[in-house]
Coordinates of C-alpha atoms and ligand atoms in Angstrom, one line a residue:
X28 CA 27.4 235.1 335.5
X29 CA 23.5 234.9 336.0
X30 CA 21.8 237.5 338.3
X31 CA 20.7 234.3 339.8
X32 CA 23.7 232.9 340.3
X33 CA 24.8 236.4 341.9
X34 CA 21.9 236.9 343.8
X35 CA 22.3 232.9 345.5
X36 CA 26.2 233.6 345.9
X37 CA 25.6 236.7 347.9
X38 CA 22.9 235.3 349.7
X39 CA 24.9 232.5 351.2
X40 CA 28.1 234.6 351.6
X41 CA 26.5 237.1 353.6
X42 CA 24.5 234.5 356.2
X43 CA 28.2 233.2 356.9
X44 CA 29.2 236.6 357.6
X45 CA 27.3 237.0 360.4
X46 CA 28.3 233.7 362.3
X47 CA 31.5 233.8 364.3
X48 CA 34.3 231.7 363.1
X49 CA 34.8 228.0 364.1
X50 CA 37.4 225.9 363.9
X51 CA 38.9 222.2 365.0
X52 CA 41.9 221.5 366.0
X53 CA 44.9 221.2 363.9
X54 CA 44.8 217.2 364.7
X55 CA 41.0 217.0 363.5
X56 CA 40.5 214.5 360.4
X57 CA 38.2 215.7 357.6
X58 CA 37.2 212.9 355.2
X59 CA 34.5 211.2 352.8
X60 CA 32.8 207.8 352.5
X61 CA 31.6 205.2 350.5
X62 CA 31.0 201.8 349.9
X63 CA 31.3 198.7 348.0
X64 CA 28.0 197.3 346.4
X65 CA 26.9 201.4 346.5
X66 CA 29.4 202.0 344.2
X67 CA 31.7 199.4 342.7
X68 CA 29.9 197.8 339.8
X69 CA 30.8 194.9 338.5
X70 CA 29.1 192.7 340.7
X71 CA 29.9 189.4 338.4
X72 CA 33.5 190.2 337.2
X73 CA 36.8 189.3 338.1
X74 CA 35.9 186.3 340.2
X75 CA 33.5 188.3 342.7
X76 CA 30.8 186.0 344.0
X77 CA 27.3 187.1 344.7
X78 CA 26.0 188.9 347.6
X79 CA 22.9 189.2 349.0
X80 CA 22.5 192.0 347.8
X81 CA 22.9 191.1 344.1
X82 CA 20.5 188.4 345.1
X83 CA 17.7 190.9 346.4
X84 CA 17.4 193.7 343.9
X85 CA 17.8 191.2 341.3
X86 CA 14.8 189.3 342.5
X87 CA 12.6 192.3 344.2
X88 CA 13.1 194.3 341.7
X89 CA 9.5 196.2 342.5
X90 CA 10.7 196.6 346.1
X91 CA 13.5 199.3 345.1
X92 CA 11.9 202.3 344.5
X93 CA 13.3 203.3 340.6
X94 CA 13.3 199.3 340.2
X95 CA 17.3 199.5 340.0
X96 CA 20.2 197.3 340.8
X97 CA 23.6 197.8 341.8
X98 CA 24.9 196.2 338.5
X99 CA 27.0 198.8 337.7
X100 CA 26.2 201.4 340.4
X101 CA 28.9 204.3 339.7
X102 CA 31.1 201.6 337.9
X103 CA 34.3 202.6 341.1
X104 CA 35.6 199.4 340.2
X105 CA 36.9 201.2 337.1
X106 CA 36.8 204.7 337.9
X107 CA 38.6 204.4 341.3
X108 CA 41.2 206.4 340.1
X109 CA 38.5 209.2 339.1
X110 CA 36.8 209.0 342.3
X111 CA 40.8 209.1 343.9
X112 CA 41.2 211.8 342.2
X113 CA 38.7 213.9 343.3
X114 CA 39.1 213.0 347.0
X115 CA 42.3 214.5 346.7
X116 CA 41.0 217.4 345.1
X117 CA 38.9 218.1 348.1
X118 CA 42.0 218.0 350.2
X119 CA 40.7 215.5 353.0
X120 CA 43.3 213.6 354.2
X121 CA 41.4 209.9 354.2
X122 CA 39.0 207.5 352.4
X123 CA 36.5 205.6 354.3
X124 CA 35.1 202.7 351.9
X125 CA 34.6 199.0 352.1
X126 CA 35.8 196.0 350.7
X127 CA 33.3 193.2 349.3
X128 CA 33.2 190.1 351.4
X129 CA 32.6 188.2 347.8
X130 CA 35.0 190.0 345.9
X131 CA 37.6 188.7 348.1
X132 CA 36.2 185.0 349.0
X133 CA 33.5 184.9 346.3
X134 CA 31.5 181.9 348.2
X135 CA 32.7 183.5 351.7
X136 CA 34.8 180.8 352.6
X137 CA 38.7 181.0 352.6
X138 CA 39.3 177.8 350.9
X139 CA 38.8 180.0 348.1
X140 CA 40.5 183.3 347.4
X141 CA 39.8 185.6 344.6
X142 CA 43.5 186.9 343.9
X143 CA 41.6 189.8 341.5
X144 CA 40.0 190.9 344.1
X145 CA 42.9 191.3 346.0
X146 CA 44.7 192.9 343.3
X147 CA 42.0 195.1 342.9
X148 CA 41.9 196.3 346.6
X149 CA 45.6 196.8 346.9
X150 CA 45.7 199.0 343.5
X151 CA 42.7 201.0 345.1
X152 CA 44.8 201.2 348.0
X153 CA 47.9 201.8 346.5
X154 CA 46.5 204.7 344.7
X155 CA 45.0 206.3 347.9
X156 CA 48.3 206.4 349.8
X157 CA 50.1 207.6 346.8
X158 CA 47.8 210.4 346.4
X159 CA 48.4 210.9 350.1
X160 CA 45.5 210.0 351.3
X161 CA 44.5 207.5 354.7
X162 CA 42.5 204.6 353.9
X163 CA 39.9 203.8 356.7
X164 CA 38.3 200.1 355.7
X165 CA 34.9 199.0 356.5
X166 CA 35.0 195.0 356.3
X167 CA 31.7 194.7 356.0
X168 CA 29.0 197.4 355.0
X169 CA 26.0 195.2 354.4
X170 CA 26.7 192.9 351.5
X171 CA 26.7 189.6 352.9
X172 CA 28.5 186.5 350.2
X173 CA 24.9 185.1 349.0
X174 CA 26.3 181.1 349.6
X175 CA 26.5 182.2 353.2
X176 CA 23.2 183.5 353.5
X177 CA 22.2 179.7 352.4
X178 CA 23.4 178.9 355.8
X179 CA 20.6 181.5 357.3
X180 CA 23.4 183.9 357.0
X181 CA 23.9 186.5 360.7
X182 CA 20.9 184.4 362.7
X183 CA 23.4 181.3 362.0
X184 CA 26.4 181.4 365.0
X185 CA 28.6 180.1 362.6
X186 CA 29.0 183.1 361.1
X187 CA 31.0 184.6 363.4
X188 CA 34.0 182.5 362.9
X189 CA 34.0 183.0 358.9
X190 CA 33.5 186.5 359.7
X191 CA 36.9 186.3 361.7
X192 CA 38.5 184.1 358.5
X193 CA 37.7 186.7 355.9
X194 CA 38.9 189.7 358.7
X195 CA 42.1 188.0 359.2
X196 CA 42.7 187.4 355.5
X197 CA 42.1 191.2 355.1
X198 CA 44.4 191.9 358.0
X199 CA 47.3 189.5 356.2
X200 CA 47.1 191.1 352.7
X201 CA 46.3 194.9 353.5
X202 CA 47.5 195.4 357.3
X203 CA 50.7 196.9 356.0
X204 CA 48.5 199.3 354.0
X205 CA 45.9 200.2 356.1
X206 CA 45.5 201.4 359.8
X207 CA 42.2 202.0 360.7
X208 CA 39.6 199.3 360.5
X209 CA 36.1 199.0 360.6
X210 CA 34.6 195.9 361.2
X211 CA 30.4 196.4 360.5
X212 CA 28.8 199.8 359.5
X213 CA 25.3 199.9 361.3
X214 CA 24.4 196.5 362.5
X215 CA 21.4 197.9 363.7
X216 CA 20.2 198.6 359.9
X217 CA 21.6 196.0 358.5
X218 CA 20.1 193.3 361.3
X219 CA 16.8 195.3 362.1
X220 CA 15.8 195.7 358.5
X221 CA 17.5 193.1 356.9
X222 CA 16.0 190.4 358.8
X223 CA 13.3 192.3 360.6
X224 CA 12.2 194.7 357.6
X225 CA 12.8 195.3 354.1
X226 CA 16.8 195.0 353.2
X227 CA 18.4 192.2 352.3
X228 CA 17.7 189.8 352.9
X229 CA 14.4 190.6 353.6
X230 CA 13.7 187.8 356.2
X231 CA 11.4 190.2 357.6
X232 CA 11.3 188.2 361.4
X233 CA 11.2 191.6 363.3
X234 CA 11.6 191.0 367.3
X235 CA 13.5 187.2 366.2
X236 CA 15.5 187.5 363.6
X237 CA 17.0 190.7 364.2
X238 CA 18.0 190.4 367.6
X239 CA 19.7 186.5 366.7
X240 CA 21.9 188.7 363.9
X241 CA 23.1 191.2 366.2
X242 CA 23.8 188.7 368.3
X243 CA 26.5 187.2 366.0
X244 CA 27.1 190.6 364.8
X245 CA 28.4 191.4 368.3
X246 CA 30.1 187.8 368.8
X247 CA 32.2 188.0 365.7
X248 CA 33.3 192.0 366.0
X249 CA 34.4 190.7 369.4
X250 CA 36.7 187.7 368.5
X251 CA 37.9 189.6 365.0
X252 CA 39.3 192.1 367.6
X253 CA 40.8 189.9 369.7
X254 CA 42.0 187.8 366.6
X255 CA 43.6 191.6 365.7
X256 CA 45.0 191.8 369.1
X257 CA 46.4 188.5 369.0
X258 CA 47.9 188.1 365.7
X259 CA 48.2 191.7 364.3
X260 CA 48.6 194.5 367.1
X261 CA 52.2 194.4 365.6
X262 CA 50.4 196.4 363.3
X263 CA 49.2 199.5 365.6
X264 CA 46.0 199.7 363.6
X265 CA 42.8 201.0 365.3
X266 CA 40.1 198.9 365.0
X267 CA 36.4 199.7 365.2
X268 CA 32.9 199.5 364.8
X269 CA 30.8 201.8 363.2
X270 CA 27.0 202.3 365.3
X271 CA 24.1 204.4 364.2
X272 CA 22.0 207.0 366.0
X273 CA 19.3 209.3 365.0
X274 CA 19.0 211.5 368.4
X275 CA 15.7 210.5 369.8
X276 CA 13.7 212.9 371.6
X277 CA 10.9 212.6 374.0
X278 CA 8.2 214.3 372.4
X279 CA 6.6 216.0 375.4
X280 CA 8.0 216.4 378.8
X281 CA 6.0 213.7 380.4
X282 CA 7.7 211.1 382.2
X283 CA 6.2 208.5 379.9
X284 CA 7.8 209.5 377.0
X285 CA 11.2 210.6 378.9
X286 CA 11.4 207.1 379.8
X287 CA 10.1 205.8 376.1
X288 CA 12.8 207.8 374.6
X289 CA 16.0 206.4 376.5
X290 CA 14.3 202.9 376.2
X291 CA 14.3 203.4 372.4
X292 CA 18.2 205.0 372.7
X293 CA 18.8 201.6 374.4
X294 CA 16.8 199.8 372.1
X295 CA 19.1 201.3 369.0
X296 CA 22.3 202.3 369.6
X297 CA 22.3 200.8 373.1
X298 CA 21.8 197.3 371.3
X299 CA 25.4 197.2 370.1
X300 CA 26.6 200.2 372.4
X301 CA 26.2 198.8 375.6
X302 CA 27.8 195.3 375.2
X303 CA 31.1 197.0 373.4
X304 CA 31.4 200.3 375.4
X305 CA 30.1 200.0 378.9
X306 CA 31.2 199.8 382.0
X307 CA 29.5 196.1 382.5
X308 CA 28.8 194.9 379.2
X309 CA 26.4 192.5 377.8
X310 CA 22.5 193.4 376.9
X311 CA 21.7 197.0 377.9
X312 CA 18.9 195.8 380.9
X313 CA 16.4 197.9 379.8
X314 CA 16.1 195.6 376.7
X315 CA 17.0 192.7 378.3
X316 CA 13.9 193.4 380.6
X317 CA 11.2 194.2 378.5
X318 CA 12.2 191.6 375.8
X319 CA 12.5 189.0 378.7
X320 CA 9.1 189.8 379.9
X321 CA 7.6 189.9 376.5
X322 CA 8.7 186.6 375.8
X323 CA 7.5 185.1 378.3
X324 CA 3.7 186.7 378.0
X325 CA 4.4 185.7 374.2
X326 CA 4.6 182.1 375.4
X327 CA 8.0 181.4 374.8
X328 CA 10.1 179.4 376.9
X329 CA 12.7 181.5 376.1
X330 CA 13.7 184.7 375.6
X331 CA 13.8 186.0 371.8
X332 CA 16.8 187.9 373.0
X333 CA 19.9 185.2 373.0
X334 CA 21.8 185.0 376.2
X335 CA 26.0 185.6 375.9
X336 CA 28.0 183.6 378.2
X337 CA 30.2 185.6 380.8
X338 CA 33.0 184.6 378.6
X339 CA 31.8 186.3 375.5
X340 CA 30.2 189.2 377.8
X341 CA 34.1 189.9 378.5
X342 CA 35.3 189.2 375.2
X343 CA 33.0 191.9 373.3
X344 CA 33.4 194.4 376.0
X345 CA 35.7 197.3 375.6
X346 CA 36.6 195.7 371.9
X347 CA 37.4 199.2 370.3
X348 CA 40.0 201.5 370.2
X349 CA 37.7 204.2 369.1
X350 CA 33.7 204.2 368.2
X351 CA 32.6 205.4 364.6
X352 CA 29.6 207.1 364.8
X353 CA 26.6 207.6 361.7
X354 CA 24.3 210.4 362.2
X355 CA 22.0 212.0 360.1
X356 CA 18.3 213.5 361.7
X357 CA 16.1 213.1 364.8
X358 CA 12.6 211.6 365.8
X359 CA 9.9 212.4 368.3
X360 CA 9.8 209.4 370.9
X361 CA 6.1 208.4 372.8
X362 CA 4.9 206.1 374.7
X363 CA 2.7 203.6 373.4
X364 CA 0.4 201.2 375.4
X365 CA 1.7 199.0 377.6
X366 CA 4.8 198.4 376.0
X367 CA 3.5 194.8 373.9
X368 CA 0.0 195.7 373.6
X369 CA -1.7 196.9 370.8
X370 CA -5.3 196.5 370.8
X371 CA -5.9 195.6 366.5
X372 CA -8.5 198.4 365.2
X373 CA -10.2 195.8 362.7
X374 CA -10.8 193.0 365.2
X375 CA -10.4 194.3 368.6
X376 CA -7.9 191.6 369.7
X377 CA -5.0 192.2 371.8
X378 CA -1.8 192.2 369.7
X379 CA 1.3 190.4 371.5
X380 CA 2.9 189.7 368.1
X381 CA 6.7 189.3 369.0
X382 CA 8.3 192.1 367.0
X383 CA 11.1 194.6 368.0
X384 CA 8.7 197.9 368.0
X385 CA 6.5 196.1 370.2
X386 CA 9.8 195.0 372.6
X387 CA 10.9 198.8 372.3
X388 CA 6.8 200.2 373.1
X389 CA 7.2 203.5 371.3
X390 CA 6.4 205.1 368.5
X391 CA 8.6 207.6 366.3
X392 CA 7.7 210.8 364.6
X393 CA 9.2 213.4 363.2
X394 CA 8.1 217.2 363.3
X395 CA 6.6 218.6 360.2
X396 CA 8.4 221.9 361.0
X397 CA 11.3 220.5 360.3
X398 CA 13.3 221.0 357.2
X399 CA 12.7 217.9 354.9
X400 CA 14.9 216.2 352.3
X401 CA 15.1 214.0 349.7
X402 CA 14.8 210.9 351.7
X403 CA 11.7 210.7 353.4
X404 CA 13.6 209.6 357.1
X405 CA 16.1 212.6 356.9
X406 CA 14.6 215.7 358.0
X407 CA 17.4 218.5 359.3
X408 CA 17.4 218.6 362.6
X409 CA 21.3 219.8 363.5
X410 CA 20.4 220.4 367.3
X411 CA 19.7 216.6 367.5
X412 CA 23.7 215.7 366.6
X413 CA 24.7 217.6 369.8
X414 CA 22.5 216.0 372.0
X415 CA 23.2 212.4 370.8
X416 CA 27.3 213.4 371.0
X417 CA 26.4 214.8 374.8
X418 CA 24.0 211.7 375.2
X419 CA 27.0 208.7 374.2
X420 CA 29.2 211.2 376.2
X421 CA 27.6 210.7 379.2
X422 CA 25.8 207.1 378.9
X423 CA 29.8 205.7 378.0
X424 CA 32.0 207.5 379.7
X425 CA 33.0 210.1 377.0
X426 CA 34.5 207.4 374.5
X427 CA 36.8 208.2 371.5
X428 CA 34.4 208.8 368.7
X429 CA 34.9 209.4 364.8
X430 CA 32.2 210.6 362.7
X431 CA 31.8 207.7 360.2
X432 CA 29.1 209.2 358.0
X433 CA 26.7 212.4 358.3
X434 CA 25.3 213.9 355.0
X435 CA 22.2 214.4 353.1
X436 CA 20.2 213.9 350.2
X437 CA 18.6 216.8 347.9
X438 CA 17.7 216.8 344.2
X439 CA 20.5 216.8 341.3
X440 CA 22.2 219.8 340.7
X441 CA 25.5 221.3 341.1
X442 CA 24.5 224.4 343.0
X443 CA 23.3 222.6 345.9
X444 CA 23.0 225.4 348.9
X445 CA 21.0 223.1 350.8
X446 CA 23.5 220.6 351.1
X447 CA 25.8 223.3 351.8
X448 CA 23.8 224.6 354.8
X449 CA 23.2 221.0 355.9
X450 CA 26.8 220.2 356.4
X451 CA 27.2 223.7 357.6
X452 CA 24.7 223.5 360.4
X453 CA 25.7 219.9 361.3
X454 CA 29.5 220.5 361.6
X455 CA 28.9 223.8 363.6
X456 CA 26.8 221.4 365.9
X457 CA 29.6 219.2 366.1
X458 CA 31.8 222.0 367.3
X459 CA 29.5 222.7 370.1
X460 CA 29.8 219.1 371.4
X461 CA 33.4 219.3 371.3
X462 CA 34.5 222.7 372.3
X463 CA 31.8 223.6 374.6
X464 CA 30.6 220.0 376.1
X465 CA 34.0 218.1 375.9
X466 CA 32.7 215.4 373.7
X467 CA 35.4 213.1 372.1
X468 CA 35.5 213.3 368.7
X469 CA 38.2 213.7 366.6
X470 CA 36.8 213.3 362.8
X471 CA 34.4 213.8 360.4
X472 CA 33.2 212.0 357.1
X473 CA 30.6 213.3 355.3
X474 CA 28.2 210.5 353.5
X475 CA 29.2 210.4 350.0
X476 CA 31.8 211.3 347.8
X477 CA 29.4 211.0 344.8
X478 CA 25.7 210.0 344.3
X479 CA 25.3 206.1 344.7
X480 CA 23.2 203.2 345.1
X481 CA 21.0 204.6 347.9
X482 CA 20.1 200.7 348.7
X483 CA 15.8 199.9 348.3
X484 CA 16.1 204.3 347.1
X485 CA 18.4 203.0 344.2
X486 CA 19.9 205.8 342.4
X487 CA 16.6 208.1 343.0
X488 CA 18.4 209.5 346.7
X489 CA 21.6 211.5 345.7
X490 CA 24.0 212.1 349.0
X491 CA 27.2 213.2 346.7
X492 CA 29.2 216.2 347.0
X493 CA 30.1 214.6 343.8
X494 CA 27.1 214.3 341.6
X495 CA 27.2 211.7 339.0
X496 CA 25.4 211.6 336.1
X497 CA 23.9 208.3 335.5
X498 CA 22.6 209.2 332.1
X499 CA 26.3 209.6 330.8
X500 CA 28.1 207.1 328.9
X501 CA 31.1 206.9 331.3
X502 CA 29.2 208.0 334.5
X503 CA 30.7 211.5 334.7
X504 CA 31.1 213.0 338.3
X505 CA 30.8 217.0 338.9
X506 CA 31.7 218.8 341.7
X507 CA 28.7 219.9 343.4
X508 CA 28.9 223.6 345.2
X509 CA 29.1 221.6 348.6
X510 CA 32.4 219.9 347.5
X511 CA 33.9 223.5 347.2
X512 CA 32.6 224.5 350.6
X513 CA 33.8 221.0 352.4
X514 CA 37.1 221.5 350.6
X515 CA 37.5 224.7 352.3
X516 CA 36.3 223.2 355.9
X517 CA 39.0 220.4 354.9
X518 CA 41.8 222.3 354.4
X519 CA 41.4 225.2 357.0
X520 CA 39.9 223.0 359.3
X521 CA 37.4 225.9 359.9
X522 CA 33.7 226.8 358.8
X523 CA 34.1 229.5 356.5
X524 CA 32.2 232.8 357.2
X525 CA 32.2 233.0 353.3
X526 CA 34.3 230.3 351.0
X527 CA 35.9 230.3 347.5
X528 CA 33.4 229.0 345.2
X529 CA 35.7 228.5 342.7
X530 CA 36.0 224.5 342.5
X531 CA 38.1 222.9 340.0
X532 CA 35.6 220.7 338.4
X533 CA 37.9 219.8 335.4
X534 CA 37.8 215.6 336.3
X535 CA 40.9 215.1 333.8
X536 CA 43.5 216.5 335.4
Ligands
NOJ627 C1 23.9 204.7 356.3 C2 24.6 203.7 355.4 O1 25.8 203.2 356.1 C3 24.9 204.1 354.0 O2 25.1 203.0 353.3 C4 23.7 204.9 353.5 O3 23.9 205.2 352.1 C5 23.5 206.1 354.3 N1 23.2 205.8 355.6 C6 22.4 207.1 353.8 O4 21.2 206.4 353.9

């Protein structure tokens, strides 16, 4: 072994020395994530339709940054008995992936079904549970069947009710197999930016668009629940939705940006939070206010924000039967002027352009003391995952909550210490929440099992404890040093003062 590679081991080992042990409860899940067009491949075989997706790198191909596509991505549709593989070799004890609308209905609609795809889904599947291993199934993480997009895709209510065709279809052919059910990972991201930024499909109608998407987000995770509830609670499933949330902290104590900062918690997870998990549901008021009043300044005759009727207000509220949570790094909240106004510095001219920064009236930053990453959003900021447990704690009346993703992205390379101390610092924050404020979380999954198609980052933004190399003729995954210290939080359910770095990383047997 290299002096280096002594030096580095002995480093780490000794900083865990010094930190008293912590550990989750026996009953505490441990698992990893993926999904679909971030990993599958084969966006054009077997039957699987196009997704938006497919549509937008193929066509923007400048607007992803190493000018990639998802084509092939780390070719899972083959290798899912690799990738199985592996997961069980880090000894969690479930899977959290999605299943492609369009491999399944390949123009989104049920009059056709694409039996491949359902063969496919039920060997992944199959393979999982025989390797032991808990499948938890996003329905939807972002890859919307391109035909429906035609339609105007989430800002078209019609959505909702092919949404709740393709969930119940899942529900028939894999609710014996699977018990825990995601319905949408971040609508946030995948309304904001989709239609109010640069994802798919880049409709880029911030402050309109967005809000008319989660909208029909939130209509259709409500009746796919009650559809579940109706037709499949013989199942005893758990069904879910998966919201994001960076912490958001007021960047100085004034009462300005106290207030900017839990308008902009409202404004984010709030958005879908507050209609599923409070106490009155609907719009949180805080948005409903200032987007109300906007609108009407705006000239509008209505607000951009769509009204739900008191029937779908109780329909979508309390629609869980836990809350998945994403979280990976903090920003700064201020104030800015006057919530809509924004005087232009070329021409003077007061700015009222509807848009959903304007509707929220702050502006994030992050520190530049804090640790940075490989993506340029993610700076390391553990404290902030306490304090946005504590905060949904409190603002929701201490909901079940599952970790649905929390990870990071650092250069390739197997001896990845940063990742290491990321996940580290993160889970130990986690422990806090729980063990010392009471918060209600009972899993973890870290963000990814390998290095994927990090969406407009293509493969330039590596999250794996798995690394792949993309230069390799058959895609070959490694265990990264972080997969040997996850195994060992996995299978003592504790973080190690000092862990075994001895990792199988033999992938053939
Ligand atoms: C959230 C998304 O769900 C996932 O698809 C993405 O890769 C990670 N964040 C990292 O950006």
């Amino acid at each position: 072994m290299s002096l280096l590679i002594v030096f580095i081991l002995t480093a780490v080992i000794s900083s865990y020395a010094a930190t008293p042990k912590q550990c989750f409860d026996n009953t505490f899940h441990f698992g990893v994530g993926s999904s679909a067009l971030q990993t599958e491949g084969a966006w054009n075989l077997s039957g699987k339709g196009e997704s938006i997706w497919d549509r937008y790198s193929h066509d923007n191909q400048d607007l992803v940054f190493d000018h990639t596509n998802a084509d092939v991505a780390t070719d899972s549709y083959h290798k899912y008995k690799d990738d199985i593989r592996n997961i069980k070799k880090l000894g969690v004890t479930f899977y959290r992936f999605s299943i492609a609308w369009s491999r399944i209905l390949p123009t989104g609609l049920i009059d056709e079904i694409n039996e491949d795809g359902i063969k496919h889904y039920h060997a992944v599947i199959d393979e999982l549970l025989k390797e032991g291993i808990k499948p938890m199934v996003t329905m939807y993480h972002w890859d919307l069947p391109q035909s429906l997009q035609e339609l105007g895709g989430w800002t078209n209510p019609i959505i909702a009710d092919y949404f709740v065709d393709y969930a119940r279809v899942l529900l028939q052919n894999f609710g014996g197999k699977v018990n825990t059910w995601v319905t949408f990972n971040e609508p946030y991201s995948f309304c904001h930016d989709g239609y109010g930024g640069l994802y798919a499909p880049g409709t880029r109608s911030s402050g309109r668009h967005d809000y008319l998407c989660g909208h029909n987000v939130l209509r259709a995770h409500g009746m796919a629940f009650r559809m579940y509830e109706k037709e499949f609670s013989h199942l005893k499933a758990s069904v879910s939705i998966t919201l994001n949330m960076s912490w958001l902290e007021p960047a100085t104590t004034s009462v300005d940006d106290q207030a900017a900062a839990e308008r902009a918690r409202q404004f984010s997870f709030g958005w879908f939070g507050h209609p599923i998990l409070s106490k009155d549901g609907d719009y949180p008021p805080a948005m409903r206010e200032a987007i109300n009043r906007n609108s009407r300044i705006q000239g509008f005759n209505h607000s951009r924000l769509p009204t739900f009727t008191p029937e779908e207000v109780a329909m979508i509220k309390k629609s869980y039967h836990f809350v998945g949570l994403n979280h990976y790094t903090t920003f700064l909240v201020r104030l800015i002027l006057a919530g809509i106004c924004k005087v232009s510095k070329r021409s003077g001219i007061i700015d009222t352009k509807p848009s959903y920064e304007n509707d929220v009236g702050a502006i994030l930053r992050q520190s530049p003391t804090w640790p940075k990453t490989n993506s340029s959003w993610l700076k390391v900021v553990p404290w902030g995952f306490r304090k946005a447990l504590n905060w949904i704690k409190n603002t929701y009346n201490n909901p079940r909550l599952f970790i649905t993703e929390n990870g990071v992205s650092y250069e390739a390379g197997l001896q990845d210490v940063k990742r290491v101390n990321y996940i580290e610092a993160y889970l130990r924050s986690v422990h806090d929440a729980i063990y010392k404020d009471g918060c209600n979380v009972f899993g973890y999954t870290y963000w990814s099992l390998m290095d994927n198609y990090e969406w407009m980052r293509g493969y330039s933004e590596r999250f794996g404890l798995f690394e792949v190399d993309y230069k390799s003729s058959n895609l070959t995954r490694s265990a990264r040093l972080s997969a040997a210290f996850y195994s060992t939080v996995a299978r003592t359910k504790c973080i190690p003062d000092n862990f075994n770095y001895n990792f199988n990383n033999d992938t053939n047997n």
